CSV table of C-alpha atoms in Angstrom, one decimal:
chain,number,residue,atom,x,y,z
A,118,UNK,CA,47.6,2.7,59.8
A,119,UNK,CA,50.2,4.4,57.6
A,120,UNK,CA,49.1,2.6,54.7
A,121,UNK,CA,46.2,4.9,54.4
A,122,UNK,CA,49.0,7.9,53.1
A,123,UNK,CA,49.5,6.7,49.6
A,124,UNK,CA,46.9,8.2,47.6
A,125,UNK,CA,45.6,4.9,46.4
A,126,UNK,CA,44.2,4.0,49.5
A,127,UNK,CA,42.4,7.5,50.7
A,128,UNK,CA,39.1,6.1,49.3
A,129,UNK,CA,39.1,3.5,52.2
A,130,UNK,CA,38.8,6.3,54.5
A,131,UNK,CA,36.7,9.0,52.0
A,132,UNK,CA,35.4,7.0,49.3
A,133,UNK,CA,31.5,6.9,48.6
A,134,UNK,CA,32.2,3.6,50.4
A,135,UNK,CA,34.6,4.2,53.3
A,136,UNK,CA,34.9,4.3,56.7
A,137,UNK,CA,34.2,8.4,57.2
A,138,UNK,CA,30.8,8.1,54.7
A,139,UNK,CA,29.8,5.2,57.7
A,140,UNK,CA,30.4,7.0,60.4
A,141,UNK,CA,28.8,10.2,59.1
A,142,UNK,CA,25.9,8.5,57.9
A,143,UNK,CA,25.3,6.9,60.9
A,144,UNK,CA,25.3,10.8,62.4
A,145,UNK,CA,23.0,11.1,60.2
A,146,UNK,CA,20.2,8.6,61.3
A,147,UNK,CA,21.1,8.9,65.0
A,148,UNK,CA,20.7,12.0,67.0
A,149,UNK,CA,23.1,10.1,69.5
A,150,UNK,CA,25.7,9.4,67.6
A,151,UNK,CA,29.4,10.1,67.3
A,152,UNK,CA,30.6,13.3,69.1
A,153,UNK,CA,33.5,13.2,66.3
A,154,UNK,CA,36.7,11.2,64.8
A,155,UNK,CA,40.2,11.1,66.1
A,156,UNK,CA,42.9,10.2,63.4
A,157,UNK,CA,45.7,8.5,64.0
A,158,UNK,CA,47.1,7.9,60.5
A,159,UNK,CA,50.8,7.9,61.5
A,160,UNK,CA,53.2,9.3,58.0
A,161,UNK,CA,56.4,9.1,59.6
A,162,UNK,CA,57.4,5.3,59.1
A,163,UNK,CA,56.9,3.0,57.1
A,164,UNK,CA,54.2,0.2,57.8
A,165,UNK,CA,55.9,-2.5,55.9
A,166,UNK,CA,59.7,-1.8,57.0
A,167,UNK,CA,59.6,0.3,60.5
A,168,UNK,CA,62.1,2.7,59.0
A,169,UNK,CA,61.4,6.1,59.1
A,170,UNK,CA,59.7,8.5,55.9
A,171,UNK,CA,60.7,11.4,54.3
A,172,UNK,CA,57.7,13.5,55.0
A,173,UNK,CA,58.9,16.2,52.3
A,174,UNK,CA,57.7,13.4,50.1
A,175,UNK,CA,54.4,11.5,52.5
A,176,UNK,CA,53.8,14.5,53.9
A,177,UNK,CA,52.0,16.3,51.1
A,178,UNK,CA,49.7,12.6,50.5
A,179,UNK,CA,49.3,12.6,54.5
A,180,UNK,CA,47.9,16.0,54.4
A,181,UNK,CA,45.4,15.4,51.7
A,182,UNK,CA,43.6,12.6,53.1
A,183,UNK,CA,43.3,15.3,56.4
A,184,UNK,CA,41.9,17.6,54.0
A,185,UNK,CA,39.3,15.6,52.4
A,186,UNK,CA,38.4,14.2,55.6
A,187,UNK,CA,38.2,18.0,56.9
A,188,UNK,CA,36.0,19.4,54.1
A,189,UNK,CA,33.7,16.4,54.8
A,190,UNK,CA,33.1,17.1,58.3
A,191,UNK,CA,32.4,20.5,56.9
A,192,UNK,CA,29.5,19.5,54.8
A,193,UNK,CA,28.5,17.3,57.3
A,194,UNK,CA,28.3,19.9,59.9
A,195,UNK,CA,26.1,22.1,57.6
A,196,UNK,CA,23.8,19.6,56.7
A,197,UNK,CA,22.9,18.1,59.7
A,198,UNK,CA,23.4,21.2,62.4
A,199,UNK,CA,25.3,19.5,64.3
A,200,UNK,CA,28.6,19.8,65.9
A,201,UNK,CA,31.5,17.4,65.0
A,202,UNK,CA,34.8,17.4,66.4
A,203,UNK,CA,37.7,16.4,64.0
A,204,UNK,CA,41.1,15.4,66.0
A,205,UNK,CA,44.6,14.4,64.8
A,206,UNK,CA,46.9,12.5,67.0
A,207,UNK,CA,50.3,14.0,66.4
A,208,UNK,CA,53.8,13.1,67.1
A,209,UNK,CA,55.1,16.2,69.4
A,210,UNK,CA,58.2,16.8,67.7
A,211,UNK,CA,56.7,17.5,64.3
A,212,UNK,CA,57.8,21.3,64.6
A,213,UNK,CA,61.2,20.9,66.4
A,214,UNK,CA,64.4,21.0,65.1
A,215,UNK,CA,66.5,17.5,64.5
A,216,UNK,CA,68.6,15.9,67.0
A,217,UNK,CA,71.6,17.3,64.6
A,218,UNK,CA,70.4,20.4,65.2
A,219,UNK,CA,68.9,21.4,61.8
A,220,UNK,CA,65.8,23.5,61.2
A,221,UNK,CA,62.7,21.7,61.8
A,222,UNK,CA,60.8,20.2,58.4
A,223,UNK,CA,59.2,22.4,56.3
A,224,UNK,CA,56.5,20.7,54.2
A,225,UNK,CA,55.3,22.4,50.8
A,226,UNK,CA,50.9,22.1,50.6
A,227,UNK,CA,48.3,24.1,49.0
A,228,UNK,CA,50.7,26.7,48.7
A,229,UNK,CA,52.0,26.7,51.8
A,230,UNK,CA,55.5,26.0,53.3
A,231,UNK,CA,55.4,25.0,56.9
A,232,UNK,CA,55.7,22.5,59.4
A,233,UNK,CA,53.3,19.5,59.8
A,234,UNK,CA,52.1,20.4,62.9
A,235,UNK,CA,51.2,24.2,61.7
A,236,UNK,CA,49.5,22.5,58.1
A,237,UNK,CA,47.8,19.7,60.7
A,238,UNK,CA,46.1,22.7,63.3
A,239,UNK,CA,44.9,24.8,60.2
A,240,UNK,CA,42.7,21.6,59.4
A,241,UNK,CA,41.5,20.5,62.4
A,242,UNK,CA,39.6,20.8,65.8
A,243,UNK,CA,41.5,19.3,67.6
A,244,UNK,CA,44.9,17.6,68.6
A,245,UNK,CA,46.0,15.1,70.9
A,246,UNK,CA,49.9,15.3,70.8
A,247,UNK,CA,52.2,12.3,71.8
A,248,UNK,CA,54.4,13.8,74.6
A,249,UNK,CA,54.8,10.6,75.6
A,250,UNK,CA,57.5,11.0,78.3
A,251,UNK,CA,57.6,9.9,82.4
A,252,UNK,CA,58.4,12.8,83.6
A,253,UNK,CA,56.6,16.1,83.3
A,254,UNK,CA,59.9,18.5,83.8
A,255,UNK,CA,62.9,19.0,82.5
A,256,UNK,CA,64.2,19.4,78.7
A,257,UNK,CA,62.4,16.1,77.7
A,258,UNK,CA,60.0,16.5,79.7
A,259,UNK,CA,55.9,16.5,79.1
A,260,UNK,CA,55.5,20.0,79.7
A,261,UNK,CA,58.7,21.4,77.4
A,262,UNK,CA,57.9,19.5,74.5
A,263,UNK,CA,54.2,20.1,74.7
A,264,UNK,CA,54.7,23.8,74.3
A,265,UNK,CA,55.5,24.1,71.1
A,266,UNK,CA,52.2,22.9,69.7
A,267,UNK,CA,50.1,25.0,72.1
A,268,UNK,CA,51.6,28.2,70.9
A,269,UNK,CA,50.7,26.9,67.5
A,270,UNK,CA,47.2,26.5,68.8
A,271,UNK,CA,47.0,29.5,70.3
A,272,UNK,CA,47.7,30.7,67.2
A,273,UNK,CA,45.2,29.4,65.1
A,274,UNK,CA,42.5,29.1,68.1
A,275,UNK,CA,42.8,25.4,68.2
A,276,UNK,CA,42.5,22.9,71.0
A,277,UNK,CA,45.2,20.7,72.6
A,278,UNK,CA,44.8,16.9,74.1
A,279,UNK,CA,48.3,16.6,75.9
A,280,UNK,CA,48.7,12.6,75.4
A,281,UNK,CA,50.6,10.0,78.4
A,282,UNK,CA,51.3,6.7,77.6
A,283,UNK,CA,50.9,4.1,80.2
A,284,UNK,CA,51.5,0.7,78.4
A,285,UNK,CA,54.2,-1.5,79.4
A,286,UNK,CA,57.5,-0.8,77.7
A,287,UNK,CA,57.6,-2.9,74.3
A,288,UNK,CA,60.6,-1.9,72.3
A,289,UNK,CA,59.8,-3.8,69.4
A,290,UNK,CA,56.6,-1.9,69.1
A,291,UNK,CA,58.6,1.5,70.3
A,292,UNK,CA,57.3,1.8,73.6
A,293,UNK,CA,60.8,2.3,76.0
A,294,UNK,CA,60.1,3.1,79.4
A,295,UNK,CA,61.2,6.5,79.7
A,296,UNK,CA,58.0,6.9,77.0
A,297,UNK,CA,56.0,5.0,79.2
A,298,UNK,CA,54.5,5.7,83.1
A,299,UNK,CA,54.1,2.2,83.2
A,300,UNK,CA,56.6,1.7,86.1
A,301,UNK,CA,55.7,4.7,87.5
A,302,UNK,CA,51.9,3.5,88.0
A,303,UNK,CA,48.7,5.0,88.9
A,304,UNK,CA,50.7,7.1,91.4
A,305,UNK,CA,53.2,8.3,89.4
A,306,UNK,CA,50.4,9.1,86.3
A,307,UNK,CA,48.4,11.2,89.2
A,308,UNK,CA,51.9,13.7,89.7
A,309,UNK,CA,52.5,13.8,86.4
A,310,UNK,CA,48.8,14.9,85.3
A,311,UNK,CA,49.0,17.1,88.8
A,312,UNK,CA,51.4,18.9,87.1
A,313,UNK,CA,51.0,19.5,83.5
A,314,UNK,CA,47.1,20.4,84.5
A,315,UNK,CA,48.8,22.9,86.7
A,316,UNK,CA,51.4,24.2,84.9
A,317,UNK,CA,48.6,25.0,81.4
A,318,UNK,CA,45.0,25.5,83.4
A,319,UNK,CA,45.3,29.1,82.3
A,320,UNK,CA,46.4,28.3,78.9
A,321,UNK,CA,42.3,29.0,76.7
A,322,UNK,CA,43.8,26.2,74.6
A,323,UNK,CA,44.3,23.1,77.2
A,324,UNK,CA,41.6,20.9,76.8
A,325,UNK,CA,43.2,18.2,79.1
A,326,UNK,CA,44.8,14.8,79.2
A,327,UNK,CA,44.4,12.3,76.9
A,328,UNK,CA,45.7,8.7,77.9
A,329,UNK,CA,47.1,5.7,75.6
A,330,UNK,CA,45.8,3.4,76.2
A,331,UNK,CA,42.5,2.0,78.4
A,332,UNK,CA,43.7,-2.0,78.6
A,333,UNK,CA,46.8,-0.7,79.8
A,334,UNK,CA,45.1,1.8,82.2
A,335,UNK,CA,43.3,-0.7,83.9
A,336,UNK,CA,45.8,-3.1,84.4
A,337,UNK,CA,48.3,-0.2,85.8
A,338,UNK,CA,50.2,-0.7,89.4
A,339,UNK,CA,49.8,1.9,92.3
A,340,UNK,CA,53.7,2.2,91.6
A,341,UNK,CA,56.8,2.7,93.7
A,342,UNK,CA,56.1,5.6,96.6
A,343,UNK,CA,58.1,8.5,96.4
A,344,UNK,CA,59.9,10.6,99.0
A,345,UNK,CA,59.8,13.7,97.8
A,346,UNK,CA,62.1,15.2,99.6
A,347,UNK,CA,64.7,13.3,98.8
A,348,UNK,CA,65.3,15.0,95.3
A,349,UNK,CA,66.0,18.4,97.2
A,350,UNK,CA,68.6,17.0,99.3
A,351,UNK,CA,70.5,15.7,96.0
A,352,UNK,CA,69.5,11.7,97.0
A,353,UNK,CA,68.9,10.4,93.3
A,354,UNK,CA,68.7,7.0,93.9
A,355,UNK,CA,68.4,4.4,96.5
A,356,UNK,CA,69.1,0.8,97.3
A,357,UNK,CA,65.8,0.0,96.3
A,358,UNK,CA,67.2,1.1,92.6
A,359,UNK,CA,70.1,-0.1,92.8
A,360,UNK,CA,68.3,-2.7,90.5
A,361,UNK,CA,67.5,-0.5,87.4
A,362,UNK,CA,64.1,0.1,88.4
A,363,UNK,CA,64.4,4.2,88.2
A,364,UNK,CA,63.4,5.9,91.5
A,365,UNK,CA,62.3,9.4,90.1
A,366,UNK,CA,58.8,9.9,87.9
């Protein structure tokens, strides 16, 4: 929920009454409890209008809430002896530069100038980032615009959740299909995971695939089969496509 950016609104997450001082104190009771939190707090639109943020302006609020959050866990951790994972969903373009070709979006924090992504890693455990793409190659594919946050990782000795989305596409909500393996189905999902997981398996970082979402997983199709031999002899679509329904993954 992006509402949860503006500083007015952290307490519901922090505050001596929120939702992180349940979920920790439940930890605390409970031997079996919560291996950790994923946050999805999303700074980049806004809730009440769609239309994108400026983050030089959310980003600094957005970044706040992640540290209070992180020096929580902290104590938490110390207290109890007990490890807790702290994860961020990110977008995967947060350190790229703009379709126009300008530098990607430096944020000033604590300090610090940087992108969100390199601010985000320094805080956390853990990301799972949004590559939400149908095919695993290519320019805009899963793989090339993974990379950037790994070698962030890397980095900072950070772990990476590459993330797949497999609802059906809903444009109102964002979700076009070439974000989506939807069409694709459980066949397509199973090359595309094939892939990434053997294209990063060496990378110390790679902690897997993360998918979006489980309604959506169940409900998935096998999905068209796929000559793959075709593509090498330059065949790129077929009669069975001929009704917009792409051939390739």
């Amino acid at each position: 929920d992006t509402a949860y950016v503006a500083p007015e609104n952290h307490a519901a997450i922090v505050g001596e009454r929120g939702l992180l001082s349940a979920i920790l104190g439940f930890n605390s009771l409970y031997q079996n409890g919560f291996d950790g939190i994923q946050s999805d707090i999303e700074p980049y639109y806004d809730g009440s209008t769609g239309e994108p943020t400026d983050l030089s302006i959310v980003g600094p609020f957005y970044l706040e809430i992640m540290s209070q959050i992180a020096t929580r866990i902290s104590s938490h951790r110390r207290a109890n002896q007990r490890h807790f994972v702290f994860e961020a969903a990110i977008p995967f373009w947060y350190g790229m530069s703009g379709d126009d070709g300008s530098a990607p979006k430096q944020i000033n924090y604590a300090g610090t100038r940087a992108t969100m992504d390199w601010h985000l890693l320094r805080l956390v455990d853990s990301v799972a980032v949004m590559a939400y793409r149908d095919v695993a190659e290519g320019v805009n594919g899963v793989i090339a615009l993974s990379e950037p946050t790994l070698k962030i990782a890397e980095i900072l000795n950070k772990d990476v959740l590459i993330a797949l989305e497999t609802q059906k596409p809903n444009p109102k909500f964002g979700v076009t299909a070439n974000l989506t393996v939807y069409e694709e189905g459980r066949n397509g999902l199973n090359r595309i995971m094939g892939r990434i997981n053997k294209k990063f398996s060496e990378r110390t970082v790679f902690r897997g695939i993360a998918l979006h979402h489980y309604a959506s997983l169940l409900d998935l199709q096998p999905g068209r089969e796929i000559d793959e031999t075709l593509l090498s002899r330059g065949v790129i679509w077929s009669k069975d496509a001929a009704s917009g329904v792409r051939l390739w993954d």
